[in-house]
mmCIF file of C-alpha atoms in Angstrom:
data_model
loop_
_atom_site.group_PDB
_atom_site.id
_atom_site.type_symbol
_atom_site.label_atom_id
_atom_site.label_comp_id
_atom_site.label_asym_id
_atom_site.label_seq_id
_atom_site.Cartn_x
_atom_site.Cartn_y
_atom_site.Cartn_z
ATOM 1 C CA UNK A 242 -19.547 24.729 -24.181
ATOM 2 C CA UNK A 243 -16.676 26.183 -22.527
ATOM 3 C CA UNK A 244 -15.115 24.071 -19.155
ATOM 4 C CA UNK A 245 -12.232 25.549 -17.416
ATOM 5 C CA UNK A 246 -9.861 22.401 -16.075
ATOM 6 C CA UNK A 247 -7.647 23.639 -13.041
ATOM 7 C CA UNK A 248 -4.495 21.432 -11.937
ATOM 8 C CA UNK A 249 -3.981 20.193 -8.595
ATOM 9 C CA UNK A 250 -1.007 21.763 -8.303
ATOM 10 C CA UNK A 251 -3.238 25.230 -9.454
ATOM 11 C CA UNK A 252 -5.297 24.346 -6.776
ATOM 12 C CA UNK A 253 -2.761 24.503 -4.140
ATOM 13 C CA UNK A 254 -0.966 27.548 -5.393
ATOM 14 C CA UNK A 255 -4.245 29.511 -4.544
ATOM 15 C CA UNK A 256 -5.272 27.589 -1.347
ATOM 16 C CA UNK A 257 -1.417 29.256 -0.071
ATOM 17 C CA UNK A 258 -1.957 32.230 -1.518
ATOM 18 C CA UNK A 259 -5.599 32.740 0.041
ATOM 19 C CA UNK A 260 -3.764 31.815 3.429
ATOM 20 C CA UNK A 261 -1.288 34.865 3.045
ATOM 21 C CA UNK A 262 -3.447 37.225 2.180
ATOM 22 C CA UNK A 263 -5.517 36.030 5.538
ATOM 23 C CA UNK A 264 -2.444 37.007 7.408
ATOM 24 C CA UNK A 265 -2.383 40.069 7.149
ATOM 25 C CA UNK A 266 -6.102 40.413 8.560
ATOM 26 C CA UNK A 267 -7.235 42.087 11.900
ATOM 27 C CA UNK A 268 -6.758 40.016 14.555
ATOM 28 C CA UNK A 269 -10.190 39.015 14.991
ATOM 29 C CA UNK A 270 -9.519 36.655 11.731
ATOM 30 C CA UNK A 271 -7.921 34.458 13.496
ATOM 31 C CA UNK A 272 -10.946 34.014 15.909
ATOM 32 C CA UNK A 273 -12.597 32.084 12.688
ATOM 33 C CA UNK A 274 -12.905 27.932 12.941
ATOM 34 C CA UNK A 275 -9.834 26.674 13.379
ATOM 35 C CA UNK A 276 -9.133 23.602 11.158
ATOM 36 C CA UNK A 277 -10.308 20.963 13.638
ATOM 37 C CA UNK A 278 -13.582 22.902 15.083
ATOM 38 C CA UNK A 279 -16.366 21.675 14.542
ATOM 39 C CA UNK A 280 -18.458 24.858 13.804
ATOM 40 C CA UNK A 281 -20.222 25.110 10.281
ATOM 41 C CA UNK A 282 -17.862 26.522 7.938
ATOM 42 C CA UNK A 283 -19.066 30.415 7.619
ATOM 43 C CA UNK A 284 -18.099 32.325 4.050
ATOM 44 C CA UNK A 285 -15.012 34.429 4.041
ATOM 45 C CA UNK A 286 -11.314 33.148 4.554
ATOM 46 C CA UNK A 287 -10.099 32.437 8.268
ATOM 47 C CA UNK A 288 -6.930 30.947 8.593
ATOM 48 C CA UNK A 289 -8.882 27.585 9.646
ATOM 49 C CA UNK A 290 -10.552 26.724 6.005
ATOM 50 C CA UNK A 291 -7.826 28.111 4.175
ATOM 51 C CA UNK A 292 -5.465 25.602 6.190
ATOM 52 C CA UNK A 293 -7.984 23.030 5.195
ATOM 53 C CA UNK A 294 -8.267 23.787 1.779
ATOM 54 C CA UNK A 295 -4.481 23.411 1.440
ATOM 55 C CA UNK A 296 -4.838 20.513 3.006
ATOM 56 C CA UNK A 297 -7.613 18.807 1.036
ATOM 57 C CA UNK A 298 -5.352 20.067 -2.153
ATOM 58 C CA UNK A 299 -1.984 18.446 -1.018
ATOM 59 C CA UNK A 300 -3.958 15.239 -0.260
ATOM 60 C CA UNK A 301 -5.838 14.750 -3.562
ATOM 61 C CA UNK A 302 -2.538 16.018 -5.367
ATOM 62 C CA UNK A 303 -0.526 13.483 -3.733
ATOM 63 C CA UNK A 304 -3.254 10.544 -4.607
ATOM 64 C CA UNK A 305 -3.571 11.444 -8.000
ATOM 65 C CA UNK A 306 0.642 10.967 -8.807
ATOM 66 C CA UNK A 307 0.014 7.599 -7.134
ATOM 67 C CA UNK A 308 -3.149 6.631 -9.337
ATOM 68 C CA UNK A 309 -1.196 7.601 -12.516
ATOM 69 C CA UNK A 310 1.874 5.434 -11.729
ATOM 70 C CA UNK A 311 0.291 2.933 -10.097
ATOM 71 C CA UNK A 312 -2.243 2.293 -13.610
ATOM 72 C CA UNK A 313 0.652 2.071 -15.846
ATOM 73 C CA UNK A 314 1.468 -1.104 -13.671
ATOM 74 C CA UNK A 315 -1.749 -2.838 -13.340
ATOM 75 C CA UNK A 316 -1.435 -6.323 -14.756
ATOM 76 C CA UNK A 317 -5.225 -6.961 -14.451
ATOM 77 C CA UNK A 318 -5.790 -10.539 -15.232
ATOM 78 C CA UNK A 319 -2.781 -11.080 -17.094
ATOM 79 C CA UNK A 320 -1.492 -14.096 -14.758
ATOM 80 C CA UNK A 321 -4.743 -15.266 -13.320
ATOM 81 C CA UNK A 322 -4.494 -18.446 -15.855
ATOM 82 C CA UNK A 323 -1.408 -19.597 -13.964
ATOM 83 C CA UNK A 324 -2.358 -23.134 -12.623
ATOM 84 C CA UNK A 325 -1.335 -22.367 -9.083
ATOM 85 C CA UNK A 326 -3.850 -21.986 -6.386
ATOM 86 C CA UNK A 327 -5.103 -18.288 -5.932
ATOM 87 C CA UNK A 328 -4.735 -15.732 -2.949
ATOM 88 C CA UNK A 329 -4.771 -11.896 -2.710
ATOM 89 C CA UNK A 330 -4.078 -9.358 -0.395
ATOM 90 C CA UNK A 331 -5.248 -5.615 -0.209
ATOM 91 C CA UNK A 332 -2.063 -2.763 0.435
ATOM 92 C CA UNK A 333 -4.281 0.140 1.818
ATOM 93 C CA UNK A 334 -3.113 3.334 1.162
ATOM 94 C CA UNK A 335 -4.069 6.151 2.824
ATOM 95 C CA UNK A 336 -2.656 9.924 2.719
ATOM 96 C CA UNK A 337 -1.517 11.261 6.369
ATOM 97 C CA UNK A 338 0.447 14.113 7.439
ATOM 98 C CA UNK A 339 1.144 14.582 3.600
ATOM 99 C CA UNK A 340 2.595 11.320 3.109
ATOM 100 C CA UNK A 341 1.610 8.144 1.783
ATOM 101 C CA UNK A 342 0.687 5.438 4.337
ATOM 102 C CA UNK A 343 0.564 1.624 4.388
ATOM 103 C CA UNK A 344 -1.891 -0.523 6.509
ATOM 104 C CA UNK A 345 -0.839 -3.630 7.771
ATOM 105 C CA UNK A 346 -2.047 -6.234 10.121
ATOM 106 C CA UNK A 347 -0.382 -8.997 12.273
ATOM 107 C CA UNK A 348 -1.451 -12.170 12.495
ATOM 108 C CA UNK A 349 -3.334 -13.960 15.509
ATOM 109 C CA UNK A 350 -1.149 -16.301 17.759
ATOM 110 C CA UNK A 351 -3.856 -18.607 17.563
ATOM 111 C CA UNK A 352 -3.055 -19.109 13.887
ATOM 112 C CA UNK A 353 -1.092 -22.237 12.931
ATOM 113 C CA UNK A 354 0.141 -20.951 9.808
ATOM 114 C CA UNK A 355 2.874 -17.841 10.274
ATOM 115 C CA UNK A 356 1.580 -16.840 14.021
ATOM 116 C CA UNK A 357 2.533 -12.963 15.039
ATOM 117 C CA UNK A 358 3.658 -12.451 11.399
ATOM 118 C CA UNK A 359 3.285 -9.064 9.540
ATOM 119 C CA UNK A 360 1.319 -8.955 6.752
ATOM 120 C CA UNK A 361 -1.921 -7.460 4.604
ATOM 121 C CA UNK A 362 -5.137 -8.462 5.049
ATOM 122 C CA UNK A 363 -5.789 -10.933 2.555
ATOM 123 C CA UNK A 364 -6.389 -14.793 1.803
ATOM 124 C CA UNK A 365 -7.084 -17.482 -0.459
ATOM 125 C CA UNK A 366 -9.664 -16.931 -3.026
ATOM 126 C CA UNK A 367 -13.268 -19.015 -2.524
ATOM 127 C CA UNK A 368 -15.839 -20.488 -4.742
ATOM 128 C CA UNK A 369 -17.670 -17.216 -4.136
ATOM 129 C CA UNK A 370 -14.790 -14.546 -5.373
ATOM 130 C CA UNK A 371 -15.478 -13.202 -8.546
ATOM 131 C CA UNK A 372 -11.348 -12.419 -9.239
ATOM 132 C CA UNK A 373 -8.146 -11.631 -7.123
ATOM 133 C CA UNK A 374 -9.614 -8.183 -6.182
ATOM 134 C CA UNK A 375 -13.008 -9.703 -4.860
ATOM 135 C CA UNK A 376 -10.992 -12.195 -2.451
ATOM 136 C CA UNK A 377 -8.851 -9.193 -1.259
ATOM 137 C CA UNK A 378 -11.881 -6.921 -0.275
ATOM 138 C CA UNK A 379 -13.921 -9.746 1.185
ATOM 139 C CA UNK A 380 -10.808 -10.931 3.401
ATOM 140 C CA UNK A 381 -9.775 -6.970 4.293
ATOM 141 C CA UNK A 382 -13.373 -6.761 5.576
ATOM 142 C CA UNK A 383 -13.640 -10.134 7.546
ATOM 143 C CA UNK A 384 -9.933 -9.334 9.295
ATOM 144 C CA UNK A 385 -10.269 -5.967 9.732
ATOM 145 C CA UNK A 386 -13.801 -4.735 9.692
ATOM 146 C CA UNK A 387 -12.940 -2.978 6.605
ATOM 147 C CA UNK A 388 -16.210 -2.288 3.972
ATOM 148 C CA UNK A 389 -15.709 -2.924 0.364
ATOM 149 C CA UNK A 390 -16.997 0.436 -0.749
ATOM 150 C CA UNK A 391 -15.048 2.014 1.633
ATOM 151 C CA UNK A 392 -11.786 0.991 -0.720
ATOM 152 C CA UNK A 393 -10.661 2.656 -3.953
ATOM 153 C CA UNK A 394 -9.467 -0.180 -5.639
ATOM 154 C CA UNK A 395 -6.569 1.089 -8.141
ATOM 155 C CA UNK A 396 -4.903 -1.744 -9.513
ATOM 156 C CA UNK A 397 -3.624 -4.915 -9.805
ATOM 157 C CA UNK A 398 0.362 -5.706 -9.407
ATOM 158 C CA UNK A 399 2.876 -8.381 -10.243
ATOM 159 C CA UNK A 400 2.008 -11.348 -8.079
ATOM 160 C CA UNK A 401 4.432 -13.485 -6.143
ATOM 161 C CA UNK A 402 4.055 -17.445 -5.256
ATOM 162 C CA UNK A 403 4.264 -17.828 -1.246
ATOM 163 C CA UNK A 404 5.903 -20.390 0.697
ATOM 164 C CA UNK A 405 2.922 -22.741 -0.206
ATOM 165 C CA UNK A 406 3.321 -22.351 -3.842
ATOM 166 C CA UNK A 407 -0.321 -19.985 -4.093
ATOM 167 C CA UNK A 408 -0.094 -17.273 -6.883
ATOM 168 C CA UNK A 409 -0.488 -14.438 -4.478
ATOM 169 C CA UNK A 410 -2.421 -10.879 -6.262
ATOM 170 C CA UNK A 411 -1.408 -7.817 -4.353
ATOM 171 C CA UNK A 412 -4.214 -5.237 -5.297
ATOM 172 C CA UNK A 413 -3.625 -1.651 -4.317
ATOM 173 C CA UNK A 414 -6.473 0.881 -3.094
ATOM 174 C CA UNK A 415 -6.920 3.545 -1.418
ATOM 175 C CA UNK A 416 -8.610 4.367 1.920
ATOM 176 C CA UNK A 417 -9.739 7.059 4.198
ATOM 177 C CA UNK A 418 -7.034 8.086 6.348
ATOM 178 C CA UNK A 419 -9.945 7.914 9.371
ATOM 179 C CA UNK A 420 -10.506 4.258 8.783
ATOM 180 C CA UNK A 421 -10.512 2.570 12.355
ATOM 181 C CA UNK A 422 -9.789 -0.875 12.027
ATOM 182 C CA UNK A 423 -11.681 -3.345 14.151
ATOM 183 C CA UNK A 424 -9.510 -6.681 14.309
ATOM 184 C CA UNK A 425 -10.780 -9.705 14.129
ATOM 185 C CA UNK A 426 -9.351 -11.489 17.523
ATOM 186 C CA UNK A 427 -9.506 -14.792 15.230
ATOM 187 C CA UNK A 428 -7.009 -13.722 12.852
ATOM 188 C CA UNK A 429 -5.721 -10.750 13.467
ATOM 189 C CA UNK A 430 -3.793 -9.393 16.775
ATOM 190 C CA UNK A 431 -2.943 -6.126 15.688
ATOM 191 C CA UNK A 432 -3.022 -3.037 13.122
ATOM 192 C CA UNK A 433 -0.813 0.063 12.418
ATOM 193 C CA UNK A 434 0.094 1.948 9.819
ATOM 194 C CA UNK A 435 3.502 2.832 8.323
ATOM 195 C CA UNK A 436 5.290 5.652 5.753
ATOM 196 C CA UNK A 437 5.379 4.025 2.258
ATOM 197 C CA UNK A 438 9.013 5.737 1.565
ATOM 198 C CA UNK A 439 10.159 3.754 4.767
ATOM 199 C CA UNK A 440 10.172 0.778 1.909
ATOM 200 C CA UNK A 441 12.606 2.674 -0.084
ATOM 201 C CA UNK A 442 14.498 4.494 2.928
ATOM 202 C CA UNK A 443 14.521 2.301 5.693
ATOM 203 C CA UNK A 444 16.098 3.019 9.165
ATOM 204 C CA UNK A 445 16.415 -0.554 10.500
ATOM 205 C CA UNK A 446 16.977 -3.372 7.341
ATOM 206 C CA UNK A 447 18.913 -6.377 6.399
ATOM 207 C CA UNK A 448 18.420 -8.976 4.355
ATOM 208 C CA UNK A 449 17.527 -12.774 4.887
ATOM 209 C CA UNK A 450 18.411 -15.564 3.562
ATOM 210 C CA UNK A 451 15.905 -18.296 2.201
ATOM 211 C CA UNK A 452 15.112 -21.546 -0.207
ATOM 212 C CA UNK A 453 12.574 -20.680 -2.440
ATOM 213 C CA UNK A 454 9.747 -22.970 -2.835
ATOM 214 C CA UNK A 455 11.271 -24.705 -6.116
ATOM 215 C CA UNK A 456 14.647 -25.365 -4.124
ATOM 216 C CA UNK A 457 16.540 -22.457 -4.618
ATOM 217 C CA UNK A 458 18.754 -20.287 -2.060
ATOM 218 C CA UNK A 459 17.731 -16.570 -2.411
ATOM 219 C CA UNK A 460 17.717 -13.239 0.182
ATOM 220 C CA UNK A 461 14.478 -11.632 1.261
ATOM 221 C CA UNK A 462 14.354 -8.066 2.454
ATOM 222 C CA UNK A 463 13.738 -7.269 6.308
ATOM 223 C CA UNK A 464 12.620 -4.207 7.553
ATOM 224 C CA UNK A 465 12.380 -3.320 11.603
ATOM 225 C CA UNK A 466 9.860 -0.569 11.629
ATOM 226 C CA UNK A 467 9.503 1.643 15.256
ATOM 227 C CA UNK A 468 6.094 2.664 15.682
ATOM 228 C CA UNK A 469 5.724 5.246 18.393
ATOM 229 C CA UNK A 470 2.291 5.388 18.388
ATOM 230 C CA UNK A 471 1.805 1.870 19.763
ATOM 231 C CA UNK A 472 5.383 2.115 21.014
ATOM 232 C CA UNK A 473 6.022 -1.095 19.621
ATOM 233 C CA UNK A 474 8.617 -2.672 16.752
ATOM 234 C CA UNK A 475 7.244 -4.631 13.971
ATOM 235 C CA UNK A 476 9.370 -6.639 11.666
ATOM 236 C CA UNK A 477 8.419 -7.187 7.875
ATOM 237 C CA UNK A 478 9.731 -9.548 5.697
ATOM 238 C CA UNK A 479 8.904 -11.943 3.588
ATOM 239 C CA UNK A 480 6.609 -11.501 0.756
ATOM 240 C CA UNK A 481 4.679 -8.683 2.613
ATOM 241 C CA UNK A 482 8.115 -6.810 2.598
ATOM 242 C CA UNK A 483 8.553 -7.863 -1.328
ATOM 243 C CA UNK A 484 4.889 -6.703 -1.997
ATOM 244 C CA UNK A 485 5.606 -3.237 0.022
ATOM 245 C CA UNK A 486 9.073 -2.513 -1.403
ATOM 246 C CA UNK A 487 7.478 -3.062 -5.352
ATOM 247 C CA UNK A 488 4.646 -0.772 -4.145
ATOM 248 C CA UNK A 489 6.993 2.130 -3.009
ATOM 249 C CA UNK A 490 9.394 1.239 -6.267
ATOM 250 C CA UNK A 491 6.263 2.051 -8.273
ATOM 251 C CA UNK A 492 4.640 5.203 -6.830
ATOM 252 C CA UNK A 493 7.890 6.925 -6.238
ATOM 253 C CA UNK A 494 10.275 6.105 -9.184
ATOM 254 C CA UNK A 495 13.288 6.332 -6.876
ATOM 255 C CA UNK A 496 16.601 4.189 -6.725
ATOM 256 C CA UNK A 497 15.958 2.747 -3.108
ATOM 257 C CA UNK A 498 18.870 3.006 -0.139
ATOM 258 C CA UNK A 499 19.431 -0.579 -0.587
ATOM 259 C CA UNK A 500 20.002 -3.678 -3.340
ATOM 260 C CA UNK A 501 17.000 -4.716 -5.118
ATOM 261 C CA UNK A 502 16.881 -7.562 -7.999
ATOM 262 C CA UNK A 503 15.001 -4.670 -10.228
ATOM 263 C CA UNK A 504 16.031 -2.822 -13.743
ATOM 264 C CA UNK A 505 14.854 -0.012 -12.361
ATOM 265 C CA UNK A 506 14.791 2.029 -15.627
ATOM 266 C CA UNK A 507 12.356 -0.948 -16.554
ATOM 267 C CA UNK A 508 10.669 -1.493 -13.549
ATOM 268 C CA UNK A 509 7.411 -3.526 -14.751
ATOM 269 C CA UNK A 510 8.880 -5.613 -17.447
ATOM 270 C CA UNK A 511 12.020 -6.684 -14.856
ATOM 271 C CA UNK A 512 9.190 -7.472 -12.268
ATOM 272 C CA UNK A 513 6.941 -9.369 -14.624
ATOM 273 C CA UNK A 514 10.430 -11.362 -16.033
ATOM 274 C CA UNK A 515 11.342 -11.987 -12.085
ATOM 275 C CA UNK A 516 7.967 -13.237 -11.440
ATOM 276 C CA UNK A 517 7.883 -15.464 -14.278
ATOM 277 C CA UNK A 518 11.356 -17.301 -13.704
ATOM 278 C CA UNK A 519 10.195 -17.954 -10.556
ATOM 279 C CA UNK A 520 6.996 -19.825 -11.870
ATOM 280 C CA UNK A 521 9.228 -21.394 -14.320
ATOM 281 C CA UNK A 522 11.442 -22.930 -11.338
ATOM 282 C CA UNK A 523 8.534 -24.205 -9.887
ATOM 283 C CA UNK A 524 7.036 -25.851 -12.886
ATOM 284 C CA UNK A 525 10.318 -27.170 -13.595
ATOM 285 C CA UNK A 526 10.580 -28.810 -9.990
ATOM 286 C CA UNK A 527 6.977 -30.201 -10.351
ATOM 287 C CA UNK A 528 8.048 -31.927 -13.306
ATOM 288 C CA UNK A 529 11.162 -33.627 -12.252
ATOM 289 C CA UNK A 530 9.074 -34.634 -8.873
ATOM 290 C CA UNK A 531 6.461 -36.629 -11.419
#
């Protein structure tokens, strides 16, 4: 049986070219449905579905480069052994405008832990959790309304150890880009959403200074990011900012504006070698505290 296969990047070439072409029709063309109308879509080729079909192109091009890098740095289950107490958090990515976009939440005042903090929606695993990626869909939809098979999941990355020494699973999925979060007043005060690339070309970052939880003095990164839409400034830092900068390291493959403590030209194994002497510190530390 023959199957023809056609590349994204096929796909858009035509999707333009069908737009040209619709140019240089009579006027009336350009009476077709526009790409927000919410007529039935008629045959022929008005500027309106051509601009959509570009669109729909760009969008599924753009989220198929991210699936491909983002697989050849799933760790699965490779550190879920670790004898640490488990957590996960989801990093929603959505496509908008023709760019990659990051969810994030910030936490309730009422909280004791971290009040008015940035981070992903996320939490400690339960009894009930299956693995890392079941805790980080049941917590995304219990913070902020968001439905389990409404999530792509992709993959699993490096993990980090917070300041309460839980092995914390990022897992990485994709979303619609009309998902409209409902916040759960209880733990969550507010959502936006944020240009993966700012994690790699920031406007507004500096690092911090911290002890890590085995005792060490280290530097975090800090990013100040100016959302217009809300007209507000959010800070992230911390391990949210260390799970957003290895996200953007990943699906983009670019030397970022600022230090990191990467090989770049070996990305996972330098992440997975990081990871590991920090476990290492903190198994050390246990021990001498016995």
């Amino acid at each position: 049986m023959y199957m023809s296969f056609k590349s994204p990047e096929l796909q858009v070439t035509k999707a333009l070219a069908g737009a040209l072409w619709c140019l240089a029709e009579p006027p009336e063309s350009w009476r077709r449905p526009s790409l927000l109308s919410s007529a039935p879509y008629s045959p022929g080729c008005g500027l309106g579905v051509s601009r959509r079909s570009v669109l729909f192109a760009s969008r599924k091009s753009i989220k198929e480069k991210a699936r491909l890098r983002l697989r050849e740095f799933d760790v699965g289950d490779k550190f879920s052994h670790l004898p640490l107490p488990k957590a996960s958090v989801l990093l929603p990515l959505m496509v908008r405008e023709g760019q990659l976009h990051l969810l994030l939440t910030v936490r309730s005042m009422q909280l004791r832990r971290s009040p008015g903090e940035v981070c992903f929606p996320g939490g400690k695993c339960e009894a009930t959790d299956k693995d890392e990626i079941d805790t980080a869909l049941r917590e995304a939809k219990e913070e902020v309304g968001l439905q389990p098979d409404k999530v792509e999941v992709i993959c699993r990355l490096v993990p980090g150890i917070d300041k309460m020494n839980h092995l914390v699973t990022p897992v990485v999925g994709f979303i619609e880009d009309t998902f409209q979060a409902i916040p759960n007043p209880d733990e969550v005060s507010n959502v936006f959403v944020m240009p993966l690339e700012y994690f790699v070309k920031p406007l507004n970052y500096k690092t911090l200074p911290y002890k890590t939880s085995s005792g060490y003095l280290s530097w975090m990164h800090c990013f100040t990011y100016d959302d217009h839409e809300h007209k507000m400034s959010f800070k992230i830092w911390g391990l949210t900012a260390h799970f957003a900068v290895l996200l953007a390291l990943v699906i983009f493959g670019k030397r970022p504006t600022f230090e990191v403590d990467y090989d770049l030209d070996n990305l996972l194994s330098s992440s997975e070698n990081k990871f590991m002497d920090l476990y290492a510190s903190l198994y050390e530390r246990k021990k001498s505290n016995l």
